[in-house]
Short mmCIF file of C-alpha atoms in Angstrom, two decimals:
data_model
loop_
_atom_site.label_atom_id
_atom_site.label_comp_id
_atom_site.label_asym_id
_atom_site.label_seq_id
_atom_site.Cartn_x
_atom_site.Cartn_y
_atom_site.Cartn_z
CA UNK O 262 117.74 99.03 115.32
CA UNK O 263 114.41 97.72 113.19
CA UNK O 264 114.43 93.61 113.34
CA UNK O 265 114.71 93.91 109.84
CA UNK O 266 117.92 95.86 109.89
CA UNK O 267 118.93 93.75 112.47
CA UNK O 268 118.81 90.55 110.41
CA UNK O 269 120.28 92.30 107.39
CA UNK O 270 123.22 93.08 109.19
CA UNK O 271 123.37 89.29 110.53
CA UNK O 272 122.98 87.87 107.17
CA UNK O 273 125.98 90.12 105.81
CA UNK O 274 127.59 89.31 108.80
CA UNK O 275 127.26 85.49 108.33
CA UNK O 276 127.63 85.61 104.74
CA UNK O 277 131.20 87.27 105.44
CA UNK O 278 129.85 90.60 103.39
CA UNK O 279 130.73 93.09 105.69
CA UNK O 280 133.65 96.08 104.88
CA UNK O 281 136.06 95.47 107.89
CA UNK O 282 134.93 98.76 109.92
CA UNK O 283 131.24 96.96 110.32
CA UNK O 284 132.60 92.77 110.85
CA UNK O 285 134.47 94.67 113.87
CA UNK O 286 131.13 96.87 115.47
CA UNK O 287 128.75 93.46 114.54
CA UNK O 288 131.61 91.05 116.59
CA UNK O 289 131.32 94.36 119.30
CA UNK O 290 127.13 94.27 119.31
CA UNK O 291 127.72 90.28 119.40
CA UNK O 292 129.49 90.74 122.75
CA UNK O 293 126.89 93.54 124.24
CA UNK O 294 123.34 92.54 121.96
CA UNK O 295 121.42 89.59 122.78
CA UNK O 296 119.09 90.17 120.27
CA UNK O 297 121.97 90.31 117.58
CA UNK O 298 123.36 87.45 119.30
CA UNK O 299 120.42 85.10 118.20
CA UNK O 300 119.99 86.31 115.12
CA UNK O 301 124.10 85.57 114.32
CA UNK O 302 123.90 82.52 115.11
CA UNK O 303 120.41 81.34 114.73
CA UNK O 304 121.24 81.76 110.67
CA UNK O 305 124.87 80.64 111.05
CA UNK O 306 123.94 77.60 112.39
CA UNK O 307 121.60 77.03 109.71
CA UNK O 308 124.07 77.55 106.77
CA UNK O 309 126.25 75.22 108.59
CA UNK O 310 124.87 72.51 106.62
CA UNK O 311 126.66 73.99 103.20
CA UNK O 312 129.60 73.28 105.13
CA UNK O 313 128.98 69.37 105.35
CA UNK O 314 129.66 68.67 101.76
CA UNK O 315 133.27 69.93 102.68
CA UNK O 316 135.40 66.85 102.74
CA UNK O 317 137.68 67.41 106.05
CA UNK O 318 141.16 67.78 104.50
CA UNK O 319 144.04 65.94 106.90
CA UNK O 320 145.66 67.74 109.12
CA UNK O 321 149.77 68.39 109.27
CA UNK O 322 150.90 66.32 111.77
CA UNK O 323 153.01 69.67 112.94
CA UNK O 324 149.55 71.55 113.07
CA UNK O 325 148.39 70.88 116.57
CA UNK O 326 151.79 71.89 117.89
CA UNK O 327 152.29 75.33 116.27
CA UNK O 328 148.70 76.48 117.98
CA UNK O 329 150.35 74.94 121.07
CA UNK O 330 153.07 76.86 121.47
CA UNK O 331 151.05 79.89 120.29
CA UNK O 332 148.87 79.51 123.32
CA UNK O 333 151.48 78.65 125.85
CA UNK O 334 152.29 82.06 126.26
CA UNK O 335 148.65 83.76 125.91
CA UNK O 336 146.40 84.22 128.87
CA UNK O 337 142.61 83.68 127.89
CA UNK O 338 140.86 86.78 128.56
CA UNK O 339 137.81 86.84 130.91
CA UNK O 340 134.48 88.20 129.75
CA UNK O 341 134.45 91.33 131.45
CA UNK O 342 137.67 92.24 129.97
CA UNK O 343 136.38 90.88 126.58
CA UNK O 344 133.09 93.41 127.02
CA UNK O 345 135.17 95.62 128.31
CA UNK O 346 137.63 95.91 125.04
CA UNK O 347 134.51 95.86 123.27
CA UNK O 348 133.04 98.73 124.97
CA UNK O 349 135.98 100.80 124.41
CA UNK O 350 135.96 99.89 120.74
CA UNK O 351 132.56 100.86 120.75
CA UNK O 352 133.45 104.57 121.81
CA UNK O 353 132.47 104.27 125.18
CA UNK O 354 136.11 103.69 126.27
CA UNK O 355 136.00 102.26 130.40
CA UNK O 356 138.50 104.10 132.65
CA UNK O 357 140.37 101.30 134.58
CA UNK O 358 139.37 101.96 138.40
CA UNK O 359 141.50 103.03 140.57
CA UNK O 360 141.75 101.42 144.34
CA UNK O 361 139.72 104.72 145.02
CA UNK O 362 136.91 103.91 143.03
CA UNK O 363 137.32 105.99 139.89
CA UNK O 364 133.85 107.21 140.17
CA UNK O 365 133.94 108.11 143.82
CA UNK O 366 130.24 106.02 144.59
CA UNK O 367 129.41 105.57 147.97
CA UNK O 368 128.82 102.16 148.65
CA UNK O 369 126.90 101.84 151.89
CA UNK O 370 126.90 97.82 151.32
CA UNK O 371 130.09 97.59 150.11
CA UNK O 372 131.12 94.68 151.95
CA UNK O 373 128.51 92.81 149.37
CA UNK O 374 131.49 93.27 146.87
CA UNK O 375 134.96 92.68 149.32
CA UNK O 376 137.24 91.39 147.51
CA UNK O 377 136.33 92.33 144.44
CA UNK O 378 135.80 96.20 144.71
CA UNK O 379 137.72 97.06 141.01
CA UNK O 380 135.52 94.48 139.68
CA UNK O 381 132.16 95.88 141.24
CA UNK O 382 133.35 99.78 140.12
CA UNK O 383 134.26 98.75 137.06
CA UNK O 384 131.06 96.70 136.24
CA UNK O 385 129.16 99.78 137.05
CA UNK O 386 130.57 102.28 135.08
CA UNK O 387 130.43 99.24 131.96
CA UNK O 388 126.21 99.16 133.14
CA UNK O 389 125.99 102.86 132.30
CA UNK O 390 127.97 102.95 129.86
CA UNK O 391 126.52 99.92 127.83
CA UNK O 392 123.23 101.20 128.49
CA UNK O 393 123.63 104.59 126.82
CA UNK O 394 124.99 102.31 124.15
CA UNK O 395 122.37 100.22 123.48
CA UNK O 396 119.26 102.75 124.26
CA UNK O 397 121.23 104.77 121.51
CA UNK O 398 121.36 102.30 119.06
CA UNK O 399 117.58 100.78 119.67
CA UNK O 400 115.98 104.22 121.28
CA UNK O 401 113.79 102.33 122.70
CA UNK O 402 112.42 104.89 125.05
CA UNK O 403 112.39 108.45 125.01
CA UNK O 404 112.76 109.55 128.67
CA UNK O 405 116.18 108.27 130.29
CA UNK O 406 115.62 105.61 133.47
CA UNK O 407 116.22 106.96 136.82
CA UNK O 408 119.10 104.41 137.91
CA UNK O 409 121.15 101.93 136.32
CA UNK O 410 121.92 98.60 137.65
CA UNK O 411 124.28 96.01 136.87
CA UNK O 412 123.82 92.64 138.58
CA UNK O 413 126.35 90.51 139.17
CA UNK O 414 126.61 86.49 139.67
CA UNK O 415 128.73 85.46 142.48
CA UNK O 416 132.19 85.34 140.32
CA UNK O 417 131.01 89.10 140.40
CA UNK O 418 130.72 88.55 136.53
CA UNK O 419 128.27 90.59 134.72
CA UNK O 420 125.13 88.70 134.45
CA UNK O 421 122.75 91.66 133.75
CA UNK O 422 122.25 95.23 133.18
CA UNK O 423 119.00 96.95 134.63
CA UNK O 424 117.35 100.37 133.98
CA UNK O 425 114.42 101.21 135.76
CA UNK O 426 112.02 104.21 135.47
CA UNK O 427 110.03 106.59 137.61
CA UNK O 428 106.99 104.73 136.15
CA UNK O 429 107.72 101.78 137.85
CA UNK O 430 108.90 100.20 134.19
CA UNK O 431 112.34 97.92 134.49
CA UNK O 432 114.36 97.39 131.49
CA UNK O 433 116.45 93.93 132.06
CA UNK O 434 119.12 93.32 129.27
CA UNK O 435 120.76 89.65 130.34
CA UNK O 436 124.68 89.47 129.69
CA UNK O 437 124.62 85.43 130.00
CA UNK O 438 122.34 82.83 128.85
CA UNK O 439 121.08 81.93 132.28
CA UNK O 440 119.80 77.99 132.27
CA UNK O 441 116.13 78.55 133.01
CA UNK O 442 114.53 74.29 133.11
CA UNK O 443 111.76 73.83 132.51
CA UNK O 444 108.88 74.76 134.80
CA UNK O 445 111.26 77.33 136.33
CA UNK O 446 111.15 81.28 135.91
CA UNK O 447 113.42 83.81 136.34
CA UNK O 448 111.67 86.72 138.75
CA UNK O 449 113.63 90.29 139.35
CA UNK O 450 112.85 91.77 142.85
CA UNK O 451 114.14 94.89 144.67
CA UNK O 452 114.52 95.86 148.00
CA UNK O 453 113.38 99.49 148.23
CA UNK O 454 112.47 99.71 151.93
CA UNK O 455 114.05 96.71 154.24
CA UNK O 456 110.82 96.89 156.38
CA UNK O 457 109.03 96.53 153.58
CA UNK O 458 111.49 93.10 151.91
CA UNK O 459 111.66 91.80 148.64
CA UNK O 460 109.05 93.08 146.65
CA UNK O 461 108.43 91.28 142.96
CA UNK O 462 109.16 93.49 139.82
CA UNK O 463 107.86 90.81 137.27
CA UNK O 464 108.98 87.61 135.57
CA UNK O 465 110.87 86.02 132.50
CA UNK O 466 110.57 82.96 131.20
CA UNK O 467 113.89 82.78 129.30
CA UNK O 468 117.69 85.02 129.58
CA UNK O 469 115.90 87.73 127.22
CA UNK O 470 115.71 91.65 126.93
CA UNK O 471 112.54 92.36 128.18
CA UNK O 472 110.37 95.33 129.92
CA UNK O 473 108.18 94.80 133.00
CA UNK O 474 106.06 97.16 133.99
CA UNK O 475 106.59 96.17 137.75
CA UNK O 476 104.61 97.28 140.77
CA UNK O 477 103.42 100.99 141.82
CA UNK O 478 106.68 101.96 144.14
CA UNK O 479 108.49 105.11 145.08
CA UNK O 480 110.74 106.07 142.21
CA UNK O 481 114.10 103.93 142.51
CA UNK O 482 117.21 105.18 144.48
CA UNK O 483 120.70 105.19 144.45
CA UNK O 484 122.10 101.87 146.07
CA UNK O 485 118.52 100.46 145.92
CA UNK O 486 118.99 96.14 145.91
CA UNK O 487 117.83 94.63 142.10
CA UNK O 488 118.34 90.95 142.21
CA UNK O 489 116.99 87.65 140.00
CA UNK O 490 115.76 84.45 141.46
CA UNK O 491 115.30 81.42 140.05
CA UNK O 492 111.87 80.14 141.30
CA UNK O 493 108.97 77.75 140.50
CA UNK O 494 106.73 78.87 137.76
CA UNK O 495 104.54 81.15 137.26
CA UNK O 496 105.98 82.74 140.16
CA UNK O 497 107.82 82.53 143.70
CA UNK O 498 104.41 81.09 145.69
CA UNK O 499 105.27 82.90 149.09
CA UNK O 500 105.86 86.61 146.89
CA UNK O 501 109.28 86.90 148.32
CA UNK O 502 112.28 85.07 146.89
CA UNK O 503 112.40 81.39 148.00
CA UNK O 504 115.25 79.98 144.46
CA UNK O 505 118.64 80.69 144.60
CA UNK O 506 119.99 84.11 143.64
CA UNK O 507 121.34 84.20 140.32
CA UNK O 508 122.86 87.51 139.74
CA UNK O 509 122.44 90.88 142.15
CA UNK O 510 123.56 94.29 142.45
CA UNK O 511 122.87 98.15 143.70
CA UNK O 512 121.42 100.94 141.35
CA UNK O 513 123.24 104.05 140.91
CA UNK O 514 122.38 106.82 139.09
CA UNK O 515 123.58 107.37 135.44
CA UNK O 516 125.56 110.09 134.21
CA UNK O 517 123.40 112.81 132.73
CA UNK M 94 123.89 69.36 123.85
CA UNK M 95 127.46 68.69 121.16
CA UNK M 96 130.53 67.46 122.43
CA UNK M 97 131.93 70.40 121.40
CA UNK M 98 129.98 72.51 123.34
CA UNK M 99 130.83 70.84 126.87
CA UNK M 100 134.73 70.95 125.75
CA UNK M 101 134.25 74.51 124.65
CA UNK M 102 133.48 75.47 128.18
CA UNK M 103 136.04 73.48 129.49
CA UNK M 104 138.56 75.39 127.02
CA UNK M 105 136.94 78.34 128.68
CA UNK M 106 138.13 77.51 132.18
CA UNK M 107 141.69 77.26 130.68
CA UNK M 108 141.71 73.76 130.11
CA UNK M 109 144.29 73.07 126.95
CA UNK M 110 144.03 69.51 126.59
CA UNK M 111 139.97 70.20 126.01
CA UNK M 112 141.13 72.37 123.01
CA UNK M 113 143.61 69.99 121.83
CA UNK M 114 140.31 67.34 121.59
CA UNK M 115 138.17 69.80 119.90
CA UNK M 116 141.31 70.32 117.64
CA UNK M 117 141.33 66.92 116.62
CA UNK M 118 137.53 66.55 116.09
CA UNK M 119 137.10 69.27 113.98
CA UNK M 120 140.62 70.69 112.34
CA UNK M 121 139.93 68.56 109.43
CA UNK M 122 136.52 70.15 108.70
CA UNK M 123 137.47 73.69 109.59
CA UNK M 124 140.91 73.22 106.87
CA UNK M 125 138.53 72.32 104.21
CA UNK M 126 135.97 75.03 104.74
CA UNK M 127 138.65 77.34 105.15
CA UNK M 128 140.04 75.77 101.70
CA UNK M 129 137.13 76.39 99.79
CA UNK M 130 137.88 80.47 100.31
CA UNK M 131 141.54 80.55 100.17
CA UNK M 132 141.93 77.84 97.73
CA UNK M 133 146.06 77.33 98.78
CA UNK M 134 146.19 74.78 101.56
CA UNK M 135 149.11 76.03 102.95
CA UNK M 136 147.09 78.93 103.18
CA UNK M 137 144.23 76.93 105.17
CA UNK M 138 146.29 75.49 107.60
CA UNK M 139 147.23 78.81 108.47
CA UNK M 140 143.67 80.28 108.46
CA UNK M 141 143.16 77.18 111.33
CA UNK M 142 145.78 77.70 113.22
CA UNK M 143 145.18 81.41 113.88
CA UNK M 144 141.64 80.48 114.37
CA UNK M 145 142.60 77.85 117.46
CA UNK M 146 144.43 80.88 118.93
CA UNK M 147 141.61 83.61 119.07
CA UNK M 148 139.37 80.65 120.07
CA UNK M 149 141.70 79.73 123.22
CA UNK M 150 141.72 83.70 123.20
CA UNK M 151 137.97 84.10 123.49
CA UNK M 152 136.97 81.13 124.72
CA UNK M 153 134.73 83.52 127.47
CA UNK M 154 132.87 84.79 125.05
CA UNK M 155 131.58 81.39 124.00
CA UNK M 156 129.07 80.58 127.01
CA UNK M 157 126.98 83.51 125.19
CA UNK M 158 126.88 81.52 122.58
CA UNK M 159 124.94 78.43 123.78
CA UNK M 160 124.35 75.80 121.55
CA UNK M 161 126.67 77.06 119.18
CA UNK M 162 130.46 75.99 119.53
CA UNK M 163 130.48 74.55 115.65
CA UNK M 164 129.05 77.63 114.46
CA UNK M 165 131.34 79.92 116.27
CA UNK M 166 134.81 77.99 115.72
CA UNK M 167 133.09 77.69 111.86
CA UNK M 168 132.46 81.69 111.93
CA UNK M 169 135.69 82.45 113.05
CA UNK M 170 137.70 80.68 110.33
CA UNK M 171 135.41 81.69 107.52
CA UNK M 172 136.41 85.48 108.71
CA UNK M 173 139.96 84.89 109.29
CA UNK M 174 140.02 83.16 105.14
CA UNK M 175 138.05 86.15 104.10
CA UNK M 176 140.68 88.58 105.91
CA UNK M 177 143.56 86.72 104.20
CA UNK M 178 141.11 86.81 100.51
CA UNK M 179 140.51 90.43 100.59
CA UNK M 180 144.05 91.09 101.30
CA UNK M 181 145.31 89.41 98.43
CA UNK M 182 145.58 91.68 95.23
CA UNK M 183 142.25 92.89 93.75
CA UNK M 184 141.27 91.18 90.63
CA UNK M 185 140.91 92.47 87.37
CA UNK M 186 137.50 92.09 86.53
CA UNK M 187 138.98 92.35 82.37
CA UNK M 188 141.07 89.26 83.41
CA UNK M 189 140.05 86.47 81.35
CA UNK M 190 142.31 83.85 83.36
CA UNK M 191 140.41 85.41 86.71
CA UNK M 192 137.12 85.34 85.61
CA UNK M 193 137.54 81.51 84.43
CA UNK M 194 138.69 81.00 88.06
CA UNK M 195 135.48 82.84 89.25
CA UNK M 196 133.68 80.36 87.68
CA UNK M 197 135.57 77.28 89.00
CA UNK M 198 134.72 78.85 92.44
CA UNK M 199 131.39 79.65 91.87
CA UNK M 200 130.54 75.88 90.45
CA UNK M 201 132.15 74.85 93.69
CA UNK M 202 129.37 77.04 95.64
CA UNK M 203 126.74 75.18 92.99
CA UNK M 204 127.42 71.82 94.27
CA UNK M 205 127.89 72.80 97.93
CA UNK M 206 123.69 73.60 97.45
CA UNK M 207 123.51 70.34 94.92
CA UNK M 208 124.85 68.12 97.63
CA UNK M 209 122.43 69.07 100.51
CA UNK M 210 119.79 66.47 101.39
CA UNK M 211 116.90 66.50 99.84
CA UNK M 212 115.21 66.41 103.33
CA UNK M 213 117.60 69.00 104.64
CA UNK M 214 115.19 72.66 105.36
CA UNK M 215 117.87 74.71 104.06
CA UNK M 216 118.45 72.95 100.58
CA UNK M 217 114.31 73.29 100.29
CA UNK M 218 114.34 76.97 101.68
CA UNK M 219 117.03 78.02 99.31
CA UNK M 220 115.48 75.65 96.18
CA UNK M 221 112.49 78.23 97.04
CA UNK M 222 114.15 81.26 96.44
CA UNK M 223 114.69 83.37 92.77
CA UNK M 224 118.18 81.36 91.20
CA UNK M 225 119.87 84.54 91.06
CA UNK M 226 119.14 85.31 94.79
CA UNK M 227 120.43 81.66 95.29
CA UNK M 228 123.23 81.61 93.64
CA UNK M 229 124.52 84.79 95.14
CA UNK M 230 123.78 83.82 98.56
CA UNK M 231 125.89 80.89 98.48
CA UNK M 232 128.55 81.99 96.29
CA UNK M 233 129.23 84.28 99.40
CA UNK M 234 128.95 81.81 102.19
CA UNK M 235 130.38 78.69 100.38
CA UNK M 236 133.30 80.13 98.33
CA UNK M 237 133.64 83.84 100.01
CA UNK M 238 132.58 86.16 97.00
CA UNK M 239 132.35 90.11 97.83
CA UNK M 240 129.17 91.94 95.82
CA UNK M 241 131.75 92.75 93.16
CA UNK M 242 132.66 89.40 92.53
CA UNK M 243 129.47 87.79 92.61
CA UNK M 244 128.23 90.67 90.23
CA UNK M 245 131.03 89.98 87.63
CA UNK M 246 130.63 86.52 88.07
CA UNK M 247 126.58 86.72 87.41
CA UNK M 248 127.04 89.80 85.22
CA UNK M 249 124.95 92.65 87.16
CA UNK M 250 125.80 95.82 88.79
CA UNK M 251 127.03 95.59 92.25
CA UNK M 252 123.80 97.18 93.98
CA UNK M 253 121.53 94.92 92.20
CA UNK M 254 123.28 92.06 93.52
CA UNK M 255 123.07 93.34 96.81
CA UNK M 256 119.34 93.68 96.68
CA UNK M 257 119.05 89.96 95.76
CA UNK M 258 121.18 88.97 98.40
CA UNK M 259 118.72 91.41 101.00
CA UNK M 260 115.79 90.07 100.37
CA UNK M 261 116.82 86.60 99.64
CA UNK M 262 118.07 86.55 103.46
CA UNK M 263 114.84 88.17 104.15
CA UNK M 264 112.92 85.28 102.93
CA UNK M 265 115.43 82.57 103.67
CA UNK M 266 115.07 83.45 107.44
CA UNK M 267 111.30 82.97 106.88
CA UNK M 268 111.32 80.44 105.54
CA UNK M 269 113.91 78.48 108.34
CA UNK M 270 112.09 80.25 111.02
#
């Protein structure tokens, strides 16, 4: 999608001009688009001032109550289920895993993900399939990345998706707005040999969809380690993570 | 950071009494935007309460949106009105009674840009932009109008009015950027 097609559709979208088949995919690229995202609500929250001259009407004193007991039966869903609903709506539909592992991935490391195994599986299949979702919709690149990653915080939440190439280039799409203070950077390493450690694929200065062009390595694995740091900018001083870890997670291989 | 924002995440880690202070900070507000679509209050009321129960719903979804809990509770009602608008019967364009109440609607959009600030970026933004492309953009976010209404109201065909509205977001957004 062209920026410029990507802020018509957000001005129709704020405007409330939209048929209801495309309000329903923009709220679905809201969930899975950062770059929609910010342009949503980058222009809604400058219209917001039309709204001012709107003298606030008062409020049924029965109101509050009715949304109570609406609520007291209705469990909030989380965000991967959210993404997940909006993945299937997007026609990439998410087969629930099974205790199995739908997919059948070997997971040499799986004790990084104990307790939360479904979660892990499922987050994978949503990397590839959100990928293949996006890339179609932007086609960015012509040549399809060698593994897929999705890193996940330690709630094993989504907190980014990862492609990287045979020519070293990595593709980070952020799920989360990751709190980057000032001074700090956010630096994506992978661990590609264990002799070898950490090795530094490049930096971001903000929770944005960006390309590095990363390092001349072997072509990434299977099960390879991607994982971002927060360090001290411009960039971890010793070359090997020092800041916490904000989000990690093991490449696999997307369906051709 | 708002107010709103910090209770918004609280609401997001299942905390009810967060949403029941956000309720009364901003049900008030959302009622009357909502108002200014559907027009009934009854009507309102109902928009808002539907909204507070896809927010509680979706609360998760807010931490994306950082920075933005006004404009996201404010986005959801404004949908939920326009749901509720578009379901209503169609109007008759030939209608004189409905296209009197066009206008009554569409002066209400009018003053919503009247009564900006002066030193407000949008009200000098949109103040830079062709009337037409004005008036239709606000029309639309202020009072709900599809193309068809704002092009009955303003008296052009429907595609025209969506090329005003195109390229009067196109420069708006330049403008504000």
């Amino acid at each position: 999608m062209s920026r410029e097609e990507r802020d018509m559709r957000a001005g129709d979208y704020v405007l409330g001009l939209m048929d209801e088949a495309d309000r329903a995919r923009a709220e679905r690229d809201l969930t899975i688009d950062p770059e929609f995202r910010d342009a949503v609500w980058s222009f809604s929250q400058r219209l917001e001032a039309l709204d001012r001259s709107a003298a606030p009407e008062p409020v049924a004193g029965d109101l509050w109550s009715r949304v109570a007991a609406q609520i007291a039966d209705v469990t909030q869903q989380t965000r991967l289920e959210l993404v997940q609903s909006d993945m299937a709506a997007a026609g990439a539909p998410l087969t629930p895993p099974d205790r199995h592992g739908a997919l059948g991935l070997k997971r040499p490391m799986s004790g990084f993900f104990r307790g939360a195994r479904g979660t892990a599986l499922a987050a994978t299949m949503l990397a590839a399939c959100a990928l293949g979702y996006v890339i179609g919709q932007a086609s960015v690149t012509a040549r399809d990345p060698e593994v897929v990653v999705v890193l996940l915080n330690e709630e094993d939440v989504p907190g980014a998706l990862v492609e990287a190439y045979a020519d070293d280039r990595v593709r980070i799409l952020p799920l989360t707005d990751f709190e980057v203070p000032a001074g700090k950077v956010l630096e994506v390493w992978t661990l590609y040999d264990a002799d070898v450690g950490p090795v530094s694929l490049g930096t971001m200065d903000a929770a944005r969809e960006a390309v590095l062009s990363g390092p001349d390595l072997p072509a990434p694995r299977p099960d390879q380690l991607y994982e971002i740091t927060l360090e001290d900018a411009p960039r971890s001083a010793a070359g090997r993570p020092l800041g916490p870890i904000l989000v990690k997670g093991f490449a696999v291989s997307p369906p051709r | 950071m708002d107010d709103c924002d910090t209770l918004m995440r609280r609401v997001a880690g299942g905390d009810r009494a967060a949403l029941a202070t956000i309720f009364d900070l901003e049900a008030g507000r959302l009622i009357a935007i909502a108002k200014r679509i559907v027009r009934r209050r009854e009507l309102a009321e109902e928009v808002v309460q539907e909204a507070f129960v896809t927010i509680w719903h979706k609360a998760a979804l807010f931490d994306h949106e950082r920075g933005a809990a006004r404009a996201w509770m404010t986005t959801i009602v404004r949908h939920r009105a326009l749901n509720i608008l578009r379901d209503g019967s169609r109007l008759d364009f030939h209608d004189a009674d409905q296209l009197a109440a066009l206008g009554d609607r569409a002066a209400e959009a009018e003053s919503a840009y009247a009564d900006l600030p002066e030193t407000e970026d949008l009200k000098r933004c949109l103040g830079l932009l062709e009337p037409q492309r004005r008036r239709s953009i606000v029309m639309a976010y202020v009072v709900g109008f599809s193309h068809g209404e704002i092009a009955a109201h303003l008296g052009a065909p429907v595609g025209t009015v969506k090329a005003w509205i195109r390229r009067g977001v196109s420069a708006l957004k330049e403008c504000l950027s």
